[in-house]
mmCIF file of C-alpha atoms and ligand atoms in Angstrom:
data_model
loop_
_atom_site.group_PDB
_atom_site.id
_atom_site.type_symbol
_atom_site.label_atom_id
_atom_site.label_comp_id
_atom_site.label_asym_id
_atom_site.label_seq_id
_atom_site.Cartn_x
_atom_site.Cartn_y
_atom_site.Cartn_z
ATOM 1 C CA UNK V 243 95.803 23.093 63.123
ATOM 2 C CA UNK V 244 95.048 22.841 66.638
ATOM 3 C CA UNK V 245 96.814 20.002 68.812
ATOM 4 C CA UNK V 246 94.797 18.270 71.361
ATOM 5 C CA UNK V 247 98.274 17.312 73.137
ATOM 6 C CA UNK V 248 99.361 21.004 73.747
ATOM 7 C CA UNK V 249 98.992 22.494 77.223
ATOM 8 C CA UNK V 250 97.160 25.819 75.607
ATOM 9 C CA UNK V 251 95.000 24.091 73.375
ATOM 10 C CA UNK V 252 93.252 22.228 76.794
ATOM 11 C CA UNK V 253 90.903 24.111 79.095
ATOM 12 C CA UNK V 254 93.805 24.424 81.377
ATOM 13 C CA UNK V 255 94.202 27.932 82.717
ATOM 14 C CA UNK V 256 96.846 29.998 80.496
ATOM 15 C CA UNK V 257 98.128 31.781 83.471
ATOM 16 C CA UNK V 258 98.538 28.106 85.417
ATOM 17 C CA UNK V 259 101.109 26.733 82.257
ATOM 18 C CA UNK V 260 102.190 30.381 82.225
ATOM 19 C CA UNK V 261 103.836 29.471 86.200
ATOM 20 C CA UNK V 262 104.338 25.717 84.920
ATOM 21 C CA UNK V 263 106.485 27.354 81.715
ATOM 22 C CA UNK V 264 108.299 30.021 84.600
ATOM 23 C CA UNK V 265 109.308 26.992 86.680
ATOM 24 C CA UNK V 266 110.603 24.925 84.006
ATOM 25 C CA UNK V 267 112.974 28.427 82.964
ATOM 26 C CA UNK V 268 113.901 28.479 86.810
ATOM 27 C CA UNK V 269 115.046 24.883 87.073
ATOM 28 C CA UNK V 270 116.726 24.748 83.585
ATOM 29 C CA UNK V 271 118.584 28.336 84.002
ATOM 30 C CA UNK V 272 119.106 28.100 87.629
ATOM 31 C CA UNK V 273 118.215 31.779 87.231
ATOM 32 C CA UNK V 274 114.989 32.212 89.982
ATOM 33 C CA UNK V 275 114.026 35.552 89.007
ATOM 34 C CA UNK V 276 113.880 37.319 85.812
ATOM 35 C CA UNK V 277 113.779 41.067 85.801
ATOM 36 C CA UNK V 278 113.125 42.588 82.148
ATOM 37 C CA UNK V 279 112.041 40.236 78.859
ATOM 38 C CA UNK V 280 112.681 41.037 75.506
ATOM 39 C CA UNK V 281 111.385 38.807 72.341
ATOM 40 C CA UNK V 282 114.044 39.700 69.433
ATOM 41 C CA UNK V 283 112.324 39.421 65.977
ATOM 42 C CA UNK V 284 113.936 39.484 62.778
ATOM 43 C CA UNK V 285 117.099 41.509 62.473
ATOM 44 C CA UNK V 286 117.097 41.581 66.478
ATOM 45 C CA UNK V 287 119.028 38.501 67.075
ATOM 46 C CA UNK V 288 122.579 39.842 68.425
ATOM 47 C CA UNK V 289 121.307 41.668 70.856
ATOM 48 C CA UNK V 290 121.355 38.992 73.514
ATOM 49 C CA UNK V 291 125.058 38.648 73.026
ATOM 50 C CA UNK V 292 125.716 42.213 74.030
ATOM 51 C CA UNK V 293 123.075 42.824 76.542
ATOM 52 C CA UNK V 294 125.587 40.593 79.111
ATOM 53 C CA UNK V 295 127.240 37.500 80.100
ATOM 54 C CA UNK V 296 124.885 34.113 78.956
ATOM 55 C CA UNK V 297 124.212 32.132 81.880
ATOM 56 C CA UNK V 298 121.979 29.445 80.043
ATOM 57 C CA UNK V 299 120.637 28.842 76.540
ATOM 58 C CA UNK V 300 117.795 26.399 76.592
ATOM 59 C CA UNK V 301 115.692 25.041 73.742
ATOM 60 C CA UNK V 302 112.406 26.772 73.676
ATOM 61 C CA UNK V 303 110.547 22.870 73.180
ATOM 62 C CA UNK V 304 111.721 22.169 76.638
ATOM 63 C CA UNK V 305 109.545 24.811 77.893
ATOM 64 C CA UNK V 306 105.875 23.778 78.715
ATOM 65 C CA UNK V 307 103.438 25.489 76.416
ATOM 66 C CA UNK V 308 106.238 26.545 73.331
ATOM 67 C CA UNK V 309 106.223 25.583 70.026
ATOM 68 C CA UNK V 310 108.700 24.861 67.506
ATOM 69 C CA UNK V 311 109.825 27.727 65.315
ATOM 70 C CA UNK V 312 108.146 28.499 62.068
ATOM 71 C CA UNK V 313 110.707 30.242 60.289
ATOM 72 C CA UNK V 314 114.254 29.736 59.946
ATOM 73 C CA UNK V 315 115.295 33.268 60.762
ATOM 74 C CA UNK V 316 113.653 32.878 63.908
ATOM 75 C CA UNK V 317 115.969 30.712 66.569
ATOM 76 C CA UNK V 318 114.091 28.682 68.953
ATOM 77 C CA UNK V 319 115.958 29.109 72.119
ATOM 78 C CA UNK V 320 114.967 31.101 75.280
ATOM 79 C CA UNK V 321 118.322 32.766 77.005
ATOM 80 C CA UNK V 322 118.939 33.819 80.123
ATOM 81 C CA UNK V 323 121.586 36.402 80.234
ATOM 82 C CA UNK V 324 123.088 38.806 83.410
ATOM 83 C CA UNK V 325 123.701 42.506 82.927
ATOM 84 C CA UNK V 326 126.933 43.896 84.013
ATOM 85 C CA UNK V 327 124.377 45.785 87.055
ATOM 86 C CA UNK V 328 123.458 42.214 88.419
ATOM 87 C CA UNK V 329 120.109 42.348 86.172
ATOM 88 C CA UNK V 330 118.858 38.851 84.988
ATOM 89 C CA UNK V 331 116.727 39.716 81.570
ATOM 90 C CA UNK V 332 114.861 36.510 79.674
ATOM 91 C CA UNK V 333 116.153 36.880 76.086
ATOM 92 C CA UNK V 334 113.160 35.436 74.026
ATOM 93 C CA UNK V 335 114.160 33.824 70.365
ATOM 94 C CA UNK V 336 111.088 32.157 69.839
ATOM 95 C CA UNK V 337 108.204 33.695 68.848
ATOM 96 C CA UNK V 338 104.927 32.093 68.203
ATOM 97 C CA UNK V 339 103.003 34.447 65.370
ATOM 98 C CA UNK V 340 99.527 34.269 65.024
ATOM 99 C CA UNK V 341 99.544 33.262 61.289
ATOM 100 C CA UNK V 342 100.652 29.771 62.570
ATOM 101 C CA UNK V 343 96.968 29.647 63.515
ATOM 102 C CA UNK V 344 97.883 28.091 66.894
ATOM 103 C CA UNK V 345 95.533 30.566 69.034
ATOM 104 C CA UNK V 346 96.321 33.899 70.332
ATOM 105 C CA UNK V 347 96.858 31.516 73.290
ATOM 106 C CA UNK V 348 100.248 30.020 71.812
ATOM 107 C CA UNK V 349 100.951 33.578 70.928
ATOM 108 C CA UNK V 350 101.093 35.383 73.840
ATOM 109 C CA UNK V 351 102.664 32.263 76.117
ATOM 110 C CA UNK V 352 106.016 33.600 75.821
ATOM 111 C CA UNK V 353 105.038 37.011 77.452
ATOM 112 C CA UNK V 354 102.634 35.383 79.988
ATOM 113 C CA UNK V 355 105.740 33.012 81.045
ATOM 114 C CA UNK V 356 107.852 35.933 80.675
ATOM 115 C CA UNK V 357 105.467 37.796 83.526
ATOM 116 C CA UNK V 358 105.634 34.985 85.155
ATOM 117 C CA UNK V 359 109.469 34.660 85.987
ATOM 118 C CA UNK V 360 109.257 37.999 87.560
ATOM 119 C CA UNK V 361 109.755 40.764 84.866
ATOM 120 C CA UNK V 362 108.313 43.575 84.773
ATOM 121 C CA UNK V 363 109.554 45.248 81.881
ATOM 122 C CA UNK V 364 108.761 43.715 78.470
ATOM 123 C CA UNK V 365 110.855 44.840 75.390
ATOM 124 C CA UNK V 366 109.515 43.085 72.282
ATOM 125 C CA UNK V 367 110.969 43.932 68.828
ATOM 126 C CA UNK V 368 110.087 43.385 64.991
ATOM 127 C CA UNK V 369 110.676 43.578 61.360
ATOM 128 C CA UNK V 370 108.283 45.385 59.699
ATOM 129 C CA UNK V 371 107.322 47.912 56.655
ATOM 130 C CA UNK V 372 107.370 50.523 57.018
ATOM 131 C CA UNK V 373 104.570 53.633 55.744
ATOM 132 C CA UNK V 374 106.215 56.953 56.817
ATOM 133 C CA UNK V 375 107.730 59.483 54.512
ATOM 134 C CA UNK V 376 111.332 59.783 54.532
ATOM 135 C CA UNK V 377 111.723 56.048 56.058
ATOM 136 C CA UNK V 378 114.057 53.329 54.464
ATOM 137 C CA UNK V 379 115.050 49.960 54.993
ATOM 138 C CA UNK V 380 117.676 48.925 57.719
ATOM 139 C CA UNK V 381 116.040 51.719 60.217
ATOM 140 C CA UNK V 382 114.706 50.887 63.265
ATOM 141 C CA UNK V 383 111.836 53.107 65.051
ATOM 142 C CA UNK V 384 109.997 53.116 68.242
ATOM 143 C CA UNK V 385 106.466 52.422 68.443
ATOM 144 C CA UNK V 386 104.161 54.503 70.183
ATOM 145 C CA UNK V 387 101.005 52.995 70.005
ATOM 146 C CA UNK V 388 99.331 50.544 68.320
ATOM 147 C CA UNK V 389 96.252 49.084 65.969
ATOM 148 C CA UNK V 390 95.457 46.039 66.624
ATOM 149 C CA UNK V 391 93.467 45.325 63.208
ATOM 150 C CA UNK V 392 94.030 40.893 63.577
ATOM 151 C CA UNK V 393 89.919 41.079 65.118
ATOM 152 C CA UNK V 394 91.153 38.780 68.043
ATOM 153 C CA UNK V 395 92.537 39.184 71.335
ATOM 154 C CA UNK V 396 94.754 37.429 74.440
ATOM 155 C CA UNK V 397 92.289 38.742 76.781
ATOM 156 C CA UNK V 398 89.482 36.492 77.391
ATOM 157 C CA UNK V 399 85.705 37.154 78.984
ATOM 158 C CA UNK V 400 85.573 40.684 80.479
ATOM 159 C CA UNK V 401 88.853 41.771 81.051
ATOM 160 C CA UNK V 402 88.365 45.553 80.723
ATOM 161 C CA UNK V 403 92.443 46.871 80.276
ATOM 162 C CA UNK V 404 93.537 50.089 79.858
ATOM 163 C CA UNK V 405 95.607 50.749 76.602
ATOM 164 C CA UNK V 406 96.543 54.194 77.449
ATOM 165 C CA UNK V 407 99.986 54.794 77.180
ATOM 166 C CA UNK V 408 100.708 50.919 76.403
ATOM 167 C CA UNK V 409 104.173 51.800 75.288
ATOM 168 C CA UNK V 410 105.096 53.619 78.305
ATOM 169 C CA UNK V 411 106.241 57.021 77.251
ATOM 170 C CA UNK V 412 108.906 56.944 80.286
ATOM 171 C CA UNK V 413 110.599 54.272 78.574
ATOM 172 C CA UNK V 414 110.552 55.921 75.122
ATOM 173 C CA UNK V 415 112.162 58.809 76.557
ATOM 174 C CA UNK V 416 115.417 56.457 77.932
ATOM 175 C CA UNK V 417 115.631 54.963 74.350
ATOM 176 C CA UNK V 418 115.356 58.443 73.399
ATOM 177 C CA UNK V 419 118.198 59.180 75.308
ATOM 178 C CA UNK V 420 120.367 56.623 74.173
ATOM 179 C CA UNK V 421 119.295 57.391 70.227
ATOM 180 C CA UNK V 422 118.118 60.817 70.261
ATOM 181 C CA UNK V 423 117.828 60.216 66.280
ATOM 182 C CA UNK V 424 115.205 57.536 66.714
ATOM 183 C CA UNK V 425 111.698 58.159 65.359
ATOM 184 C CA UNK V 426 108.307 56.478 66.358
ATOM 185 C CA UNK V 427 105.362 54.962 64.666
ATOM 186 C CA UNK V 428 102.262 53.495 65.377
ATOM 187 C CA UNK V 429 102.573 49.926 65.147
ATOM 188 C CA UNK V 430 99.921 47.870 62.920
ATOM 189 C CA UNK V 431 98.935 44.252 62.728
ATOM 190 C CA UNK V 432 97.614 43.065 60.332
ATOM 191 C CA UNK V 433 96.973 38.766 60.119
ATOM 192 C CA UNK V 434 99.520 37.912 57.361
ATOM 193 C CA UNK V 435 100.855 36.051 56.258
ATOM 194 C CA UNK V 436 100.688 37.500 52.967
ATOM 195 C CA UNK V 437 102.046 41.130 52.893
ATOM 196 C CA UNK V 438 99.798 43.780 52.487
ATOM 197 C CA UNK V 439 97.975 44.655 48.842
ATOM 198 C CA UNK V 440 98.964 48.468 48.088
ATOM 199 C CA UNK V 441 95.298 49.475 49.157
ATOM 200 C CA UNK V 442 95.423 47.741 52.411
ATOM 201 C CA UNK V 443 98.640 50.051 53.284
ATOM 202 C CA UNK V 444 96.834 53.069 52.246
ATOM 203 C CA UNK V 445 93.588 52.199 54.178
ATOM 204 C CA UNK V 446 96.358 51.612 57.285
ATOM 205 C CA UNK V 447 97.692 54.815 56.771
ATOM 206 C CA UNK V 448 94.452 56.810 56.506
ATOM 207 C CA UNK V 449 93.351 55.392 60.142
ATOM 208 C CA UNK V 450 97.018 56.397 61.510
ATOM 209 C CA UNK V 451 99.361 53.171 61.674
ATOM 210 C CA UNK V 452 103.022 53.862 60.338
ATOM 211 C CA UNK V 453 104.243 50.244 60.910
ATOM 212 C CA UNK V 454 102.933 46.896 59.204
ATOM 213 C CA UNK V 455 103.725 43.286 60.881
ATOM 214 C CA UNK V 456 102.208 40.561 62.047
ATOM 215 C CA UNK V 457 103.418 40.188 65.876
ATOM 216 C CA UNK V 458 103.680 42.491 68.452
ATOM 217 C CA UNK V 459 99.922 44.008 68.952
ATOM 218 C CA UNK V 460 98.547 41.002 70.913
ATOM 219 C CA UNK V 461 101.410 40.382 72.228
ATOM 220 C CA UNK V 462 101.969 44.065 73.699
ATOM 221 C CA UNK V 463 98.270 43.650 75.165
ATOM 222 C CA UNK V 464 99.039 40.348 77.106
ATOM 223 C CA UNK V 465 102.419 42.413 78.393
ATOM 224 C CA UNK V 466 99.684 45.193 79.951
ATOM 225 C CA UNK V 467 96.909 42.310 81.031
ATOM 226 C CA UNK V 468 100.586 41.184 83.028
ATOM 227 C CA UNK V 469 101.217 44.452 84.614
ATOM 228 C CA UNK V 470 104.182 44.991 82.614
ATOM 229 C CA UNK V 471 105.921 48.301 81.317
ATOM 230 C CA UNK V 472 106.205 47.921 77.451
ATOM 231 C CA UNK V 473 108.743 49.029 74.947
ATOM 232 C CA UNK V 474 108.956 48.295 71.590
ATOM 233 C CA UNK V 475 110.550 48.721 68.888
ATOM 234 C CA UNK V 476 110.269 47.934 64.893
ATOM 235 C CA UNK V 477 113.487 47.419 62.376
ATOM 236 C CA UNK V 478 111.709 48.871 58.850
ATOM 237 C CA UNK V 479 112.755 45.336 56.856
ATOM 238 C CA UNK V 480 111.149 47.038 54.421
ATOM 239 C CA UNK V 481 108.721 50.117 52.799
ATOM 240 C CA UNK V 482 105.204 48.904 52.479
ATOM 241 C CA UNK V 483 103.375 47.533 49.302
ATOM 242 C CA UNK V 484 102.918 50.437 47.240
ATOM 243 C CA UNK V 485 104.812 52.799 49.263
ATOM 244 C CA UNK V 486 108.019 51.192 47.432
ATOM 245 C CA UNK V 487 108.159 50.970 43.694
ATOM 246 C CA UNK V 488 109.239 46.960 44.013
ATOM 247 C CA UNK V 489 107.370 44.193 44.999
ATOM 248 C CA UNK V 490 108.047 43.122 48.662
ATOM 249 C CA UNK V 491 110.054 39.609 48.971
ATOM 250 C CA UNK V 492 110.840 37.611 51.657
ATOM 251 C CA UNK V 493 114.618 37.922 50.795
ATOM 252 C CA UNK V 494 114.879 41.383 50.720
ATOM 253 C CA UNK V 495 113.621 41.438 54.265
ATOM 254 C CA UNK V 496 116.247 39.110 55.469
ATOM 255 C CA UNK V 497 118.952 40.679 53.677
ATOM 256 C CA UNK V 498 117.767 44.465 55.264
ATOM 257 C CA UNK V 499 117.820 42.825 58.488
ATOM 258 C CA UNK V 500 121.219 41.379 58.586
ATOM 259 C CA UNK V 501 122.669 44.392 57.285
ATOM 260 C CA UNK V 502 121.076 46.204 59.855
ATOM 261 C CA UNK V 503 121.508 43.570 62.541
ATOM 262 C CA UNK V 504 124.754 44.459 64.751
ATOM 263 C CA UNK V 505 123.562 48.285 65.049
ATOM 264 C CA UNK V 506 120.445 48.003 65.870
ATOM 265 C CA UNK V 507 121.154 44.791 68.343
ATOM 266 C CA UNK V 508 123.407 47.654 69.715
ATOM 267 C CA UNK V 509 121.113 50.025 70.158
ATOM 268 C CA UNK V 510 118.889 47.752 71.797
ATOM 269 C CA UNK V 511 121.671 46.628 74.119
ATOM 270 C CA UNK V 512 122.160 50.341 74.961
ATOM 271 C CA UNK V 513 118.678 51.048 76.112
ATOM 272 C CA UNK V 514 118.072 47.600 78.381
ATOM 273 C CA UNK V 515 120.949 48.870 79.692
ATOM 274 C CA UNK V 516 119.628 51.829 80.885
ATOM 275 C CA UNK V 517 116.044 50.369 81.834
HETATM 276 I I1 8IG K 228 109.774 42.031 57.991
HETATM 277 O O1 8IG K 228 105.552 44.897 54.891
HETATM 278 C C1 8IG K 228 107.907 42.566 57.517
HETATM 279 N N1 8IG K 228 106.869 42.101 58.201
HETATM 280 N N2 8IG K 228 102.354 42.995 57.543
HETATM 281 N N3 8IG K 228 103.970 43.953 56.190
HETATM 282 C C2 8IG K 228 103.633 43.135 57.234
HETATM 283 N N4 8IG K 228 104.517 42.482 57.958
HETATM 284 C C3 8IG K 228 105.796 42.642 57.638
HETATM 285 C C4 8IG K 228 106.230 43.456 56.580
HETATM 286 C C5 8IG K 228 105.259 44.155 55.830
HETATM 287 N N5 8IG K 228 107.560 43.397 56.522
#
């Protein structure tokens, strides 16, 4: 499924179409400078709208190194929006997941460009199921650490990073502030793109994940290769295979997500705000 005519798939640096992608944001936003990203995942996609005023919308394909979407739920446009402090955050709606088999390359290009504009604070959000007692569907959680269980990586050769606090506690503590209510998980991903089988969620719960999806562990390690602060945060879409009596469906997830949508893209809103 590779394609010999994309930028990542060549021997070209990633961090060189990384500044190529930055540039073409620059020219196509007017916007120089970027100061926080955030990638919105399913039942995320409001947010941009009240994070501040839209100074561009641009189609993710114009972008060097982006893909087209693979779902419909997930809009292809990268957004470039001012907060009412004079803040210039890079509103990501197209995500690249790794079941696409495009390369943990393709994957991580959005947060590598996102670097790359200038921010140093990267917010990236999910749906996901959910493990924890006492959890339902429609609530979103913060994720305090991660397991990255896809047996690949961004980083390439011997790029030695620390994961220690990779979702900076300081910035769990402002969304804390702004949600005192919110809980936190442990964030797992898994490959997909089938869900989980009921004994796959209990082996991820007996190593410590609280979270299942299939996006934001690689991604959260090229944010820390970057330099960046991380946040993240997880919209339970669902309960995971076996922890809920019903099979999982595509449909419910959607539907959980919308009904869940303007809060939570509230919420989120709320904390860049405070970042
Ligand atoms: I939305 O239950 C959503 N994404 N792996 N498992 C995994 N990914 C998900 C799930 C889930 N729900």
């Amino acid at each position: 499924m590779t394609d010999p005519s994309h930028p990542l798939d060549l021997a070209a640096d990633p961090f060189e179409v990384a500044r190529t992608a930055a540039a073409d944001i620059a020219r196509l936003t007017g916007i120089a400078h970027h100061d926080i990203a955030v990638t919105l995942g399913s039942g995320w996609g409001q947010a941009a709208d009240l994070i501040g005023e839209t100074v561009a919308t641009i189609p993710a394909t114009e972008v060097t190194g982006f893909s087209k979407p693979a779902l419909d739920g997930h809009v292809g446009t990268l957004r470039s929006v001012a907060t009412p402090d004079g803040r210039h955050v890079l509103v990501i709606g197209a995500r690249t997941h790794y079941y696409e088999g495009h390369g943990v390359r393709r994957v991580v290009h959005s947060v590598r460009t996102a670097a790359a504009t200038g921010a140093t604070t990267m917010v990236l959000t999910n749906g996901a199921g959910g493990l924890k007692r006492g959890w339902t569907p429609g609530q979103p959680v913060l994720i305090s650490d991660q397991l990255n269980l896809t047996a690949d990586t961004p980083l390439e050769g011997a790029t030695f990073i620390d994961m220690t606090d990779l979702y900076a506690a300081r910035l769990r503590a402002i969304a804390r502030e702004v949600d005192p209510s919110l809980d936190e998980g442990v964030y797992t991903q898994l490959r997909g793109p089938q869900y989980e089988t009921p004994a796959e969620v209990r082996m991820v719960g007996a190593i410590g994940g609280d979270i299942v999806g299939m996006s934001t562990a690689l991604e959260a390690i090229a944010a820390r290769q970057a330099g960046m602060e991380v946040l993240g945060f997880s919209l339970i879409t669902n309960l995971a295979a076996g922890i809920s009596p019903t099979p999982l469906s595509h449909e419910e997830v959607i539907e959980s997500g919308r009904a869940a949508e303007s809060r939570i893209s509230q919420l989120l809103a709320d904390v860049i705000g405070r970042l």
